Structures are given as structure tokens and as C-alpha cells.
mmCIF file of C-alpha atoms in Angstrom:
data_model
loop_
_atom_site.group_PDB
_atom_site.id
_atom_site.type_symbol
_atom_site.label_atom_id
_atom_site.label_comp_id
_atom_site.label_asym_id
_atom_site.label_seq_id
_atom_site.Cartn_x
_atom_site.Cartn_y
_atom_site.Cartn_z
ATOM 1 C CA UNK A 125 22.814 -14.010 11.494
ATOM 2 C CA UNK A 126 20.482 -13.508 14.620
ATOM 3 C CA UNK A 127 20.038 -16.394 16.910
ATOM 4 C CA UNK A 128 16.972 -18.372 16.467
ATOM 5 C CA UNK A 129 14.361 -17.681 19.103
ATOM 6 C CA UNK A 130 12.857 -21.409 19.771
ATOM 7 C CA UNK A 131 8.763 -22.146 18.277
ATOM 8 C CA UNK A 132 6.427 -22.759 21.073
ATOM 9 C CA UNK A 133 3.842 -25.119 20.864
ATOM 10 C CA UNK A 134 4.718 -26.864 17.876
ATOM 11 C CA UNK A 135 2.410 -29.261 15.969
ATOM 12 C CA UNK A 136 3.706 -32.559 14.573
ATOM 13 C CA UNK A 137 1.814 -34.335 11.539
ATOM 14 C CA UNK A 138 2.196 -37.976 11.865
ATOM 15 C CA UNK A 139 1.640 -39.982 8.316
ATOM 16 C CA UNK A 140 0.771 -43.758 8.280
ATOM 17 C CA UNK A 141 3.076 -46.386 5.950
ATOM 18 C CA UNK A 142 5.956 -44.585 5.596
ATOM 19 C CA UNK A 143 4.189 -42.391 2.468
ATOM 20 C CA UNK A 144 4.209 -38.839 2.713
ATOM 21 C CA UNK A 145 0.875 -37.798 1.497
ATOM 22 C CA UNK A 146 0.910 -35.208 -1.179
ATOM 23 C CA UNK A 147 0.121 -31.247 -0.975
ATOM 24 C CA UNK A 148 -3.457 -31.640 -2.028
ATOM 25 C CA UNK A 149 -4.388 -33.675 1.139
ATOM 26 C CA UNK A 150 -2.709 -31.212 3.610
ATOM 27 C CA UNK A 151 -4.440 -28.309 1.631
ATOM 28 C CA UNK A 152 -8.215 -30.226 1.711
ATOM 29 C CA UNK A 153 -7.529 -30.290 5.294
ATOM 30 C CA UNK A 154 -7.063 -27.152 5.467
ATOM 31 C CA UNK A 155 -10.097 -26.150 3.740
ATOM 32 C CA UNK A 156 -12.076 -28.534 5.823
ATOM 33 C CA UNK A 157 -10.428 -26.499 8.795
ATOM 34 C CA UNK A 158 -10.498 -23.334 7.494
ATOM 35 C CA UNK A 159 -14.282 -23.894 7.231
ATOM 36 C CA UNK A 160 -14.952 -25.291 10.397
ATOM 37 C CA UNK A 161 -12.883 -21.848 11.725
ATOM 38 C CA UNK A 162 -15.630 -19.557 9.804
ATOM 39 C CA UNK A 163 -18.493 -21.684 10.581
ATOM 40 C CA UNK A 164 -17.502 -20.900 14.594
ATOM 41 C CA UNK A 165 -16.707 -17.327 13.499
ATOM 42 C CA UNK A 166 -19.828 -16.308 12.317
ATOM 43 C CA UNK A 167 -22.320 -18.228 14.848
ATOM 44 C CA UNK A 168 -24.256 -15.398 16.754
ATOM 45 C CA UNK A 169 -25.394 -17.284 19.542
ATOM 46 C CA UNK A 170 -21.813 -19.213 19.672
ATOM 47 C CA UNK A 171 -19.825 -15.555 19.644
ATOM 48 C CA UNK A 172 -22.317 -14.132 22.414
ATOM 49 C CA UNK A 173 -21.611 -17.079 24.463
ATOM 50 C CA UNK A 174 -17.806 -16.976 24.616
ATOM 51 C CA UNK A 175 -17.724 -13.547 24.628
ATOM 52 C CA UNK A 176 -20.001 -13.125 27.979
ATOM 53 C CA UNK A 177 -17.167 -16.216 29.468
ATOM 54 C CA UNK A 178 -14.172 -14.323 31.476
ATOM 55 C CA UNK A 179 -12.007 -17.473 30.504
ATOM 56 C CA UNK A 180 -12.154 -17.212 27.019
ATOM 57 C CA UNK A 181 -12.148 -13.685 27.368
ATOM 58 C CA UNK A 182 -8.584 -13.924 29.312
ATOM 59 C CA UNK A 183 -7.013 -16.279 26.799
ATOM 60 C CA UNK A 184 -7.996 -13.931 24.187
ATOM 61 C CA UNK A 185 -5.924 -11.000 25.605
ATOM 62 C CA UNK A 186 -3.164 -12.296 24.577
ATOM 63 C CA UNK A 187 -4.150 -11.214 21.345
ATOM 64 C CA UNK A 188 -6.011 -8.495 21.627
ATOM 65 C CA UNK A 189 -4.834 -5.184 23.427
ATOM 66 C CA UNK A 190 -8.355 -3.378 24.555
ATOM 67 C CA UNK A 191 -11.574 -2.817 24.423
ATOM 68 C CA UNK A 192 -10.768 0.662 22.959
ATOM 69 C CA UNK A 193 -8.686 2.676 20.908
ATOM 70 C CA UNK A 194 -7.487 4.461 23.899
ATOM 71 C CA UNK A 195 -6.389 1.046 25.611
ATOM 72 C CA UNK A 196 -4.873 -0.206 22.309
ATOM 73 C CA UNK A 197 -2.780 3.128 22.229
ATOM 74 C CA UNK A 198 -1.887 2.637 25.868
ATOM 75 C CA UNK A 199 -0.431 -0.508 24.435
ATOM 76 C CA UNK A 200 1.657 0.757 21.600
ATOM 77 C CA UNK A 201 3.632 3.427 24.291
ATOM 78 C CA UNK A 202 4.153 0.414 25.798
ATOM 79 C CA UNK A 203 5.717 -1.735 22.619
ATOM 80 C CA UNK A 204 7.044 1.973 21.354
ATOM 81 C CA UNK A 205 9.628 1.847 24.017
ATOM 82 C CA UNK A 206 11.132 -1.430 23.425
ATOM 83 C CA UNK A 207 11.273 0.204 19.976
ATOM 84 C CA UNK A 208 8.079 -1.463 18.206
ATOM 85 C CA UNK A 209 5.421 0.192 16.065
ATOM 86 C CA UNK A 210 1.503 -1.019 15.682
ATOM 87 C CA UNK A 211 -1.059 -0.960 12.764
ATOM 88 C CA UNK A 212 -4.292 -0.742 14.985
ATOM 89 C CA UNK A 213 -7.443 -2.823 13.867
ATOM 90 C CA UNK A 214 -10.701 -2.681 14.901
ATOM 91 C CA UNK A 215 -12.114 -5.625 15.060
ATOM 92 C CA UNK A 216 -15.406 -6.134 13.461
ATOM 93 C CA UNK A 217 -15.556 -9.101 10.751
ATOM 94 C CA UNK A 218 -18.542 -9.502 8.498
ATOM 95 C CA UNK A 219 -19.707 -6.507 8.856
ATOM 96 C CA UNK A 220 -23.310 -6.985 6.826
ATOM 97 C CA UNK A 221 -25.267 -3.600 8.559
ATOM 98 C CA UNK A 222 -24.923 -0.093 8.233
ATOM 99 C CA UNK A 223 -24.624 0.240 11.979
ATOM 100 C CA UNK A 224 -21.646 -1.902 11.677
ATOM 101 C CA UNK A 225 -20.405 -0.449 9.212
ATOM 102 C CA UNK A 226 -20.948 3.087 10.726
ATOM 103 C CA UNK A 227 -19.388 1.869 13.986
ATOM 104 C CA UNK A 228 -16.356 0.640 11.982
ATOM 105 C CA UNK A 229 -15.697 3.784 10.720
ATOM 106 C CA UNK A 230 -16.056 6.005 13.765
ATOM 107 C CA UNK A 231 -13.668 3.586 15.612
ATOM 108 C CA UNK A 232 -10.854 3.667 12.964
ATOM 109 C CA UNK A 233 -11.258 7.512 13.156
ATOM 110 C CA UNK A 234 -10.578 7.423 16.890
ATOM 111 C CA UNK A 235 -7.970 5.451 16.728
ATOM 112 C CA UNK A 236 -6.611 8.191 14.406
ATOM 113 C CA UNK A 237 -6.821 10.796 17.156
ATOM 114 C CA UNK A 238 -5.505 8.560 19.609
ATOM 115 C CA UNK A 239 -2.558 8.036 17.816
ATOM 116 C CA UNK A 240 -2.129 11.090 16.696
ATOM 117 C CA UNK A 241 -2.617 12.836 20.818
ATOM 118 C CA UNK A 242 0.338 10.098 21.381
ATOM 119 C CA UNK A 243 2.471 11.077 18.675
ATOM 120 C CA UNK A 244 2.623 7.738 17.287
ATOM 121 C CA UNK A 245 2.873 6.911 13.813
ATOM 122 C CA UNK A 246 -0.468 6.537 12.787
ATOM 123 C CA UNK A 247 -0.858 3.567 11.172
ATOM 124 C CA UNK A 248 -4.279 1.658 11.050
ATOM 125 C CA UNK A 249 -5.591 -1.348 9.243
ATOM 126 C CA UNK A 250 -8.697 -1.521 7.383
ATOM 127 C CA UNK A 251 -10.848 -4.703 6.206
ATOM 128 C CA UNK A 252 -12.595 -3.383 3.070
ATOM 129 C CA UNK A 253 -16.019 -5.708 3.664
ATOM 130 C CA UNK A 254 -15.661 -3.730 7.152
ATOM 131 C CA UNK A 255 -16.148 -0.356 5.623
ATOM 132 C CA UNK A 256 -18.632 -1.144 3.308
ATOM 133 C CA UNK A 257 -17.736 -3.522 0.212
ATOM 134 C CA UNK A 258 -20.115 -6.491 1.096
ATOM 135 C CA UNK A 259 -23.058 -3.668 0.700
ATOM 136 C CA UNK A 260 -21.575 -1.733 -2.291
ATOM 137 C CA UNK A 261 -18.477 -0.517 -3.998
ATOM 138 C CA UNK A 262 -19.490 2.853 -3.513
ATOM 139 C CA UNK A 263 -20.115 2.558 0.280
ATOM 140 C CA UNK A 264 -16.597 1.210 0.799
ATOM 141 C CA UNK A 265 -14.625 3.807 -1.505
ATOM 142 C CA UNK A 266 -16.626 7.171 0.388
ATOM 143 C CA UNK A 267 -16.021 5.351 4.036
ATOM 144 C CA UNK A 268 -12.181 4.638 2.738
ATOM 145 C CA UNK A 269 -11.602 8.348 1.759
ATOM 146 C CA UNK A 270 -13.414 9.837 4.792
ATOM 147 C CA UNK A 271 -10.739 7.859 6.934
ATOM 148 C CA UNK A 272 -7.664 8.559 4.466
ATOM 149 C CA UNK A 273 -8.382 12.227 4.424
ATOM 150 C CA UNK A 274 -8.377 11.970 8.632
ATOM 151 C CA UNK A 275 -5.155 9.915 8.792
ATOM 152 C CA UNK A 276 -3.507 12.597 6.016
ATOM 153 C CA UNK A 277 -4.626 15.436 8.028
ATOM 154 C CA UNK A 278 -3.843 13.938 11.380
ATOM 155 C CA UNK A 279 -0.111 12.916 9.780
ATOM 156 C CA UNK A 280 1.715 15.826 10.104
ATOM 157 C CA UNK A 281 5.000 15.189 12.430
ATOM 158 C CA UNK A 282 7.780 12.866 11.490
ATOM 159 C CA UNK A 283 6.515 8.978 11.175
ATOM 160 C CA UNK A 284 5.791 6.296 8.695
ATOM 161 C CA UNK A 285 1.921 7.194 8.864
ATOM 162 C CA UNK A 286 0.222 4.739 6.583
ATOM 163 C CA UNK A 287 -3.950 3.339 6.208
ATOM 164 C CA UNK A 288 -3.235 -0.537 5.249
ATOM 165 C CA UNK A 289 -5.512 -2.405 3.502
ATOM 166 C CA UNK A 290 -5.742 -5.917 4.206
ATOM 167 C CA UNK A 291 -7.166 -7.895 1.686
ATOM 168 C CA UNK A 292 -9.433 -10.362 2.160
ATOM 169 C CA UNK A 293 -10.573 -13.429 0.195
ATOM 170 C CA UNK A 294 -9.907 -13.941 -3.507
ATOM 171 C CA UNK A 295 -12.624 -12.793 -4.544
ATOM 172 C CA UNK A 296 -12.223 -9.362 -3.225
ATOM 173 C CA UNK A 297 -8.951 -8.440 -4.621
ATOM 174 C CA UNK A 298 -9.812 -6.890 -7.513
ATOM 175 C CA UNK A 299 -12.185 -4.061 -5.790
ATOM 176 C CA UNK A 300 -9.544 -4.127 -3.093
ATOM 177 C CA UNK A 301 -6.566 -2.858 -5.744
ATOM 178 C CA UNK A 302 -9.103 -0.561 -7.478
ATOM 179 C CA UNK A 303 -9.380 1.461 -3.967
ATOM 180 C CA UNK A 304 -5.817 1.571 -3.046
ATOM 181 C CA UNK A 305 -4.979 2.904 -6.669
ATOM 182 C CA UNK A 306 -7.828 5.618 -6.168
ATOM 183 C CA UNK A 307 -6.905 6.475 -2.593
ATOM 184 C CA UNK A 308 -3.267 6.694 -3.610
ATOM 185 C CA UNK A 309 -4.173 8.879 -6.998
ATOM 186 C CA UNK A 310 -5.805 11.195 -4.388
ATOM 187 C CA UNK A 311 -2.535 11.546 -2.115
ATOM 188 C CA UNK A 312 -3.604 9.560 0.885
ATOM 189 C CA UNK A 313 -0.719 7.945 2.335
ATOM 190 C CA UNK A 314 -2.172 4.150 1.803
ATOM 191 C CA UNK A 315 -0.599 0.383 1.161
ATOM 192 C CA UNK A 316 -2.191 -2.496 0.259
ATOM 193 C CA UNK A 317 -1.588 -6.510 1.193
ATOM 194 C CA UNK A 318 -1.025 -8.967 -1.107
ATOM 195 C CA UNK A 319 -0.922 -12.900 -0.484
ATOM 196 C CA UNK A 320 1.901 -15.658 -1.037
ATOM 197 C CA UNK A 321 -0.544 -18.496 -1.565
ATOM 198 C CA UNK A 322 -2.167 -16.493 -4.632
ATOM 199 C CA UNK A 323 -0.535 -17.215 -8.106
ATOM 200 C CA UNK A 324 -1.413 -14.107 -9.213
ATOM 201 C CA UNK A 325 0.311 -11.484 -6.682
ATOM 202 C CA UNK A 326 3.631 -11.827 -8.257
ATOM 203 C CA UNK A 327 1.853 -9.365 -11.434
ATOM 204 C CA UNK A 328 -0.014 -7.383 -8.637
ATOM 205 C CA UNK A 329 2.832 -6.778 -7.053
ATOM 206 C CA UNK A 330 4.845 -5.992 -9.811
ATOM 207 C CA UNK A 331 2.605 -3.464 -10.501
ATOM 208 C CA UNK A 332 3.159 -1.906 -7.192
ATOM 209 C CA UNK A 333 6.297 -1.493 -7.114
ATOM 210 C CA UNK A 334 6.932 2.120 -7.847
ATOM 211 C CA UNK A 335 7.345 5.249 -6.172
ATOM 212 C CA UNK A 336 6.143 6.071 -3.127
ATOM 213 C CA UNK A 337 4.919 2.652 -3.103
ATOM 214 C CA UNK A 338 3.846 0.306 -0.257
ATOM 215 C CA UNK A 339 3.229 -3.268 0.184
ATOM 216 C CA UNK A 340 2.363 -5.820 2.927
ATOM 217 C CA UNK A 341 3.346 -9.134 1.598
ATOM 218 C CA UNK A 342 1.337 -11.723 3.827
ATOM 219 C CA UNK A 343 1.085 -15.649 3.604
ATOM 220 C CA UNK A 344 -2.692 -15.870 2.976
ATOM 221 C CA UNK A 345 -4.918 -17.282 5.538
ATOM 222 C CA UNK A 346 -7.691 -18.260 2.834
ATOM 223 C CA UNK A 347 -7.560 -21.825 0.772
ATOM 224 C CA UNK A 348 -8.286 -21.909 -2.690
ATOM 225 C CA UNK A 349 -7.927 -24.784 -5.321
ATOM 226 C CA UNK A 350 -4.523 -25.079 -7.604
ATOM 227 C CA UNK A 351 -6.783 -22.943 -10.470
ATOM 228 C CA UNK A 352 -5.518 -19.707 -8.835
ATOM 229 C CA UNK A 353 -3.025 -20.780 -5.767
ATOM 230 C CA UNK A 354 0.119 -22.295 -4.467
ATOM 231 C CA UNK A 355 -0.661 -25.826 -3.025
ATOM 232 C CA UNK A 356 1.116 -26.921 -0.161
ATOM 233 C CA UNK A 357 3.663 -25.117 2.399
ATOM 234 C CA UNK A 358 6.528 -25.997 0.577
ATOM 235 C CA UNK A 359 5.042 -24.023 -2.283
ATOM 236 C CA UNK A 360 4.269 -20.912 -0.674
ATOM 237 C CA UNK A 361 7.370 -20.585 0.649
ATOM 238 C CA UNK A 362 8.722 -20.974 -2.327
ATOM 239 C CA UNK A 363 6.814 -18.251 -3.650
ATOM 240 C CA UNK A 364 7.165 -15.952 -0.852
ATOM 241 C CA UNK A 365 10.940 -16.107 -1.147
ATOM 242 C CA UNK A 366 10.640 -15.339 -4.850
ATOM 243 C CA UNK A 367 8.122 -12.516 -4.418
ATOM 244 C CA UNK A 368 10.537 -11.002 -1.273
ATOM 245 C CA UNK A 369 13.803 -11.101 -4.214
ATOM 246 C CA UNK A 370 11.470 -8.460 -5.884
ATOM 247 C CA UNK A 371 10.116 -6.532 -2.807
ATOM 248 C CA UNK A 372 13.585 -6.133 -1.741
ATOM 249 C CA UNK A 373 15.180 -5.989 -5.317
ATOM 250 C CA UNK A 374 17.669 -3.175 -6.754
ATOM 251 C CA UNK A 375 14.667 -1.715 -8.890
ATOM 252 C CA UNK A 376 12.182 -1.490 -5.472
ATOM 253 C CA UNK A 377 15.104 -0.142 -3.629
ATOM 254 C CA UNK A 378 16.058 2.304 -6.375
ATOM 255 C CA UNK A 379 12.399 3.958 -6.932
ATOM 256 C CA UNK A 380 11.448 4.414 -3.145
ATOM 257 C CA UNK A 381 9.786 1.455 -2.497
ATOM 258 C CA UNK A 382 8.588 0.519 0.933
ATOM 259 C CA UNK A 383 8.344 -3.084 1.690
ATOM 260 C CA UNK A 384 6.238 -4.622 4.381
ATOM 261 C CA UNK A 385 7.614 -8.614 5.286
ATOM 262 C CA UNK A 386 4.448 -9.863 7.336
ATOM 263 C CA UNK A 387 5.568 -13.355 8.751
ATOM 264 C CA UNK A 388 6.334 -15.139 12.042
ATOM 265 C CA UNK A 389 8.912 -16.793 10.066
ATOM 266 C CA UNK A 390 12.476 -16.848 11.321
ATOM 267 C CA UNK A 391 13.778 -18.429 8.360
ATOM 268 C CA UNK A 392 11.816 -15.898 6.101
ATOM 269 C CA UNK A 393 12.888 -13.530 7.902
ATOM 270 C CA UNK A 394 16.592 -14.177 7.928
ATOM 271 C CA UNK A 395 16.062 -14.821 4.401
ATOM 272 C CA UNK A 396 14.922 -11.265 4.134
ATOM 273 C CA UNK A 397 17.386 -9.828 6.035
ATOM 274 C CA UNK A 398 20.782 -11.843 3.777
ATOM 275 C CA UNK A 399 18.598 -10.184 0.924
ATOM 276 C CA UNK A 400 18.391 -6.606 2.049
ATOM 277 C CA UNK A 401 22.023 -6.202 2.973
ATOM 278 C CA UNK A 402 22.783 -8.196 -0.230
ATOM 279 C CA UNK A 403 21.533 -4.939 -2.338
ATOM 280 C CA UNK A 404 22.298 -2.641 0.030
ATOM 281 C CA UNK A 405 19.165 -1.775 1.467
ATOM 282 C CA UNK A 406 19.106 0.572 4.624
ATOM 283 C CA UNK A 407 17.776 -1.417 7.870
ATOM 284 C CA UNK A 408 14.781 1.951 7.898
ATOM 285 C CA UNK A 409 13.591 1.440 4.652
ATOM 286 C CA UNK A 410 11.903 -1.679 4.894
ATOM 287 C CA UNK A 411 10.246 -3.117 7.819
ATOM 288 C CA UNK A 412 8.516 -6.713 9.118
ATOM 289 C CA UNK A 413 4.916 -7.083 10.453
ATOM 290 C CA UNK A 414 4.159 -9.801 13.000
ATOM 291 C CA UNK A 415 0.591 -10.380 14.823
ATOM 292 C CA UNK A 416 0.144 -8.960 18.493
ATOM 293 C CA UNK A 417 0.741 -11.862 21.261
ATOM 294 C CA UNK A 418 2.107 -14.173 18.493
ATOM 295 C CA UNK A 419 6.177 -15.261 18.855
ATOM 296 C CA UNK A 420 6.561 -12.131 20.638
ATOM 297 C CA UNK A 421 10.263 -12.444 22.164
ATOM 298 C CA UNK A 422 10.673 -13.108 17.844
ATOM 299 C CA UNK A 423 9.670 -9.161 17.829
ATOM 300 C CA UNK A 424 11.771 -7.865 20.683
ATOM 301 C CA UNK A 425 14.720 -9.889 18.927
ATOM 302 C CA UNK A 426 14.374 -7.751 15.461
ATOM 303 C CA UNK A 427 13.378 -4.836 17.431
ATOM 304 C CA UNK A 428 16.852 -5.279 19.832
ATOM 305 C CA UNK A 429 18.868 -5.914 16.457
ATOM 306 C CA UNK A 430 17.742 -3.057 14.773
ATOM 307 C CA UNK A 431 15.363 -3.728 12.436
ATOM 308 C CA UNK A 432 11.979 -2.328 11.777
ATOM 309 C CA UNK A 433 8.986 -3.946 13.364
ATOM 310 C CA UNK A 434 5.414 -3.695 13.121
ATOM 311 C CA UNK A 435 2.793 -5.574 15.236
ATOM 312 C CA UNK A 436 -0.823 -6.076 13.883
ATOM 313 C CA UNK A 437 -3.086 -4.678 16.871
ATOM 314 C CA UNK A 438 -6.492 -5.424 17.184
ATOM 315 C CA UNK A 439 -8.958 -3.884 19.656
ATOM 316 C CA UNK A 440 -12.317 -3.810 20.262
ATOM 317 C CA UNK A 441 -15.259 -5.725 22.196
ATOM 318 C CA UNK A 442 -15.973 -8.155 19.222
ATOM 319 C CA UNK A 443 -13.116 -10.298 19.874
ATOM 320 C CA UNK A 444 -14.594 -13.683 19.012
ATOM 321 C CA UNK A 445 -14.158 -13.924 15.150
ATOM 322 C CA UNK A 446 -10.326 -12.884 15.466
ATOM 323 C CA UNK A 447 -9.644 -14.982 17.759
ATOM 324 C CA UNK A 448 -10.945 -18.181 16.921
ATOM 325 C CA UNK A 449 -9.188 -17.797 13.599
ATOM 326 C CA UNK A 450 -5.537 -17.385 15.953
ATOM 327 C CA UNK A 451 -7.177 -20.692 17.394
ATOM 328 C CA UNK A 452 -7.503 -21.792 14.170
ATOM 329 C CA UNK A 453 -3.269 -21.266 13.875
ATOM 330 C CA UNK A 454 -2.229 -22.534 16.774
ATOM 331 C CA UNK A 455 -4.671 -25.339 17.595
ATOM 332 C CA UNK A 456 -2.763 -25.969 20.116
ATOM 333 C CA UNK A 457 -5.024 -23.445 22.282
ATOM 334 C CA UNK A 458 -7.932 -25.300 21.346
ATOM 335 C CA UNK A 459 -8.646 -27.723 24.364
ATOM 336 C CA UNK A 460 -8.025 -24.609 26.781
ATOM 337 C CA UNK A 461 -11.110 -23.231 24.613
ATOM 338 C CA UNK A 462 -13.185 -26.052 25.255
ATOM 339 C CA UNK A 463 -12.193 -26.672 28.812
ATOM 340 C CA UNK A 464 -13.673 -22.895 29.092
ATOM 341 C CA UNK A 465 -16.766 -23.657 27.478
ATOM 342 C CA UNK A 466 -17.564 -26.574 29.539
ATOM 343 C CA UNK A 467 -16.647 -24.970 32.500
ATOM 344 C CA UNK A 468 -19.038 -21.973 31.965
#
């Protein structure tokens, strides 16, 4: 087993009486948080603010790797020769205009051809409301397609070329499965990201697991009440661990399965790994996804022990929303924030 590589910044909940209060209080926090976090990402005058202030916009480097897909691919050489691969991201959340929407599109297809002129797998992560699905269904599946049939044509040389869809909130899932199955009937190389937290992902999953198949299995950064999701950390984990045992089970390996293991996790992660040799799974034929600028000597450790690694890179100018959810994380990098504002 890999040595650990120590958590920075960690965050210590302190209870009162001795009583450890149950999952439903840590998880109404956590909504309470959570919608604090969106409230801050979607303020117009509060996004223009911070992103016109150099310090905020310096802290936010960290996890963001340019203003454009050219700088984001000048980034990935970078990570490619310590043996490190990227999904790039354009930022851009709630995208509610046409302009947006527009822009969105044109961005993820030059991030295509910047790949591509790299020779980099080209790999590139798409937020269905960013293409189109908060205007109509329609809208999203024509801008999906016109950026499938560029990343098909533009994946030609060796490379595990991919367009990832990242889902969203709950209640997005369903129109999010419906276009990967549809882009995927058409013969665009494309994956789709399912959530721990959600009860039902072990059936979607299941369902996905076939081949030429390709899944992101993520945590979940949404809350939702016990009706439809795991409660509590403890929970999740549980879950994820159970839902990896089928990602990474004889059947998946078997029928060509790809998994994607998206945590910052070491124990996950070593969990993962016991699994995959366990059933004999070669260390190409699954891979783990980690954030840019989050536990990054955690990368370069799987990436130095020969394992796959993927790093979720955003670029763009509209930095804000992203980032204040990575604030939202780590809240340790909150009074830095503030200190910035005030010192504007």
C-alpha cells in the first residue's frame, strides 16, 4: 500500500456534552451551507466585485489554470509530463442566455482543437444546464452533438478521448442519462457522472455497466433529504465503497468497462486500488479523477506509482461561481476571502 500523503488544512467539528449529534444535523448544516455557497455564487454584483479584485483573483489560481483554452492546455503539457491527464471545463455556471450558452459551446470546441494541436487526449467536461438544458431539452441535445461530433472527429491518434458529462442536481439526472444514452447510440465517445450521496445511482449505474461503457463515480456536492439520498458521511462512504465493488467488479472488468474513481480520498482510493488487483484488473483500464489545485502531491503520488490520473481543469474568465463552491470545501480559505474583500 502507498504511503499516505498528510490532509492539509483540516477542519475539526467540536460537539457539546459528550453527545455526538446525529447525521441529520451535520446534513441540515450542510444544506444551510450549501445554500449560503449558491446564494454567493449567483450574486451579479457580488461575482463582478471579486472578480475585478487581483487578490481573490490570485487565490483562485490555484484552482483554475487560465483564462483560455490555450493557457489551460499549456497547463496539461505541463501535468502530462509528470504523467497526468486533464478533463478541461469551461467555466460558466447558470448559464440562463443564449449568448451564454453560445459562448459555452464555442469555448468547449476550442478547447477541442487545442487539445487536439497538442496531441493530448481530448477529454472535456460538459455541464448540461451550460449547453442548453435550463432553456430546453432540445437546445442541450443539438449543442451536445455539435461538440461530440468535434471531439469524435478531432479523436483520431492513440488516447482515452472522452466528452464527460457531469451531472448536476437531482433534478437533472434524468435528462442528463437520456443524452448520454443518445450521444452514445450515435457513436460519440461520451461518459456520464453519477453521485454517491444519491440512493438511486447504484440502478443507474448498473445500467451502465456494459461495453464500451464509461462512468465517473463522484461524491455529490448537492444535499437532498433521506427521500432520495445517503445522510451523513459515514453513509456515503459506505455507499461509495459498495458502488466501487461493482465499478471495479469481475462483470465491469469482463465487458470492457471503464471506470472513473473521482475522489480526494486516500482511503477510497486505496480501497480502490486492494479492489482492482483483487480481480485482476490492469492498472490502464481504470483510472481516478481529482480536482485541479486540490491535494495535489495526492496526484503526483498515484501518478509516480503508476496509476491512472485525471485532474478536473477549469478555465475561463468567470471564475467566481467555481470557486466559491472550492471555498465552500475547504472553508478553511474563507477568512483569506474576506480579508481580500475588505482590503479592496
Amino acid at each position: 500500500m502507498r504511503a499516505r500523503v498528510p490532509r492539509s488544512n483540516p477542519v475539526h467539528l467540536l460537539t457539546l456534552g459528550g453527545d455526538r449529534p446525529k447525521p441529520e444535523f451535520f446534513s441540515m448544516l450542510r444544506r444551510l451551507w450549501q445554500s449560503a455557497m449558491i446564494g454567493l455564487a449567483r450574486s451579479a454584483s457580488l461575482k463582478g466585485l471579486m472578480q475585478n479584485n487581483r487578490t481573490a483573483a490570485a487565490m483562485m489560481q490555484r484552482y483554475v489554470a487560465g483564462g483560455t483554452a490555450g493557457e489551460a492546455v499549456a497547463t496539461a503539457r505541463d501535468l502530462a509530463a509528470k504523467g497526468i491527464s486533464v478533463s478541461l471545463f469551461y467555466l460558466g455556471e447558470y448559464v440562463e442566455t443564449r449568448e451564454g450558452i453560445d459562448e459555452a459551446v464555442r469555448e468547449k470546441l476550442a478547447a477541442i482543437k487545442a487539445l487536439s494541436d497538442a496531441g493530448l487526449d481530448i477529454h472535456v467536461s460538459v455541464d448540461p444546464t451550460q449547453i442548453g438544458l435550463g432553456v430546453s431539452s432540445d437546445l442541450m441535445a443539438e449543442n451536445a452533438r455539435t461538440i461530440g461530433h468535434a471531439l469524435a472527429d478531432a479523436a483520431r491518434g492513440p488516447g482515452r478521448h472522452c466528452l464527460m458529462l457531469d451531472m448536476e442536481d437531482h433534478t437533472t439526472i434524468d435528462a442528463t442519462l437520456a443524452l448520454h444514452d443518445d450521444l452514445a447510440a450515435g457513436g460519440i465517445p461520451v461518459a456520464v457522472t453519477l453521485q454517491a450521496y444519491l440512493k438511486r445511482t447504484e440502478a443507474d449505474l448498473q445500467a451502465r455497466i456494459q461495453p464500451g461503457g464509461m462512468v465517473r463515480l463522484v461524491k455529490g456536492a448537492f444535499v437532498a433529504g433521506p427521500e432520495i439520498a445517503h445522510v451523513g458521511n459515514a453513509a456515503i462512504k459506505e455507499n461509495s465503497r459498495k458502488l466501487i465493488d461493482l465499478m471495479l467488479s469481475q462483470k465491469a472488468r469482463d465487458c470492457g468497462f471503464y471506470p472513473v474513481i473521482a475522489t480526494h480520498d486516500d482511503r477510497l482510493q486505496d480501497y480502490a486500488i486492494e479492489r482492482a488487483k483483487a480481480i485482476g484488473w490492469a492498472p490502464d483500464a481504470y483510472e481516478f479523477e481529482m480536482l485541479f489545485g486540490v491535494r495535489t502531491k495526492l496526484a503526483e503520488t498515484l501518478a509516480a506509482s503508476g496509476h491512472r490520473i485525471r485532474l478536473y481543469t477549469p478555465f475561463g474568465r468567470d471564475w467566481w461561481p467555481y470557486g466559491i463552491r472550492r471555498i465552500g470545501e475547504n472553508p478553511a480559505s474563507l477568512p483569506l476571502l474576506v480579508r481580500s474583500l475588505v482590503s479592496r
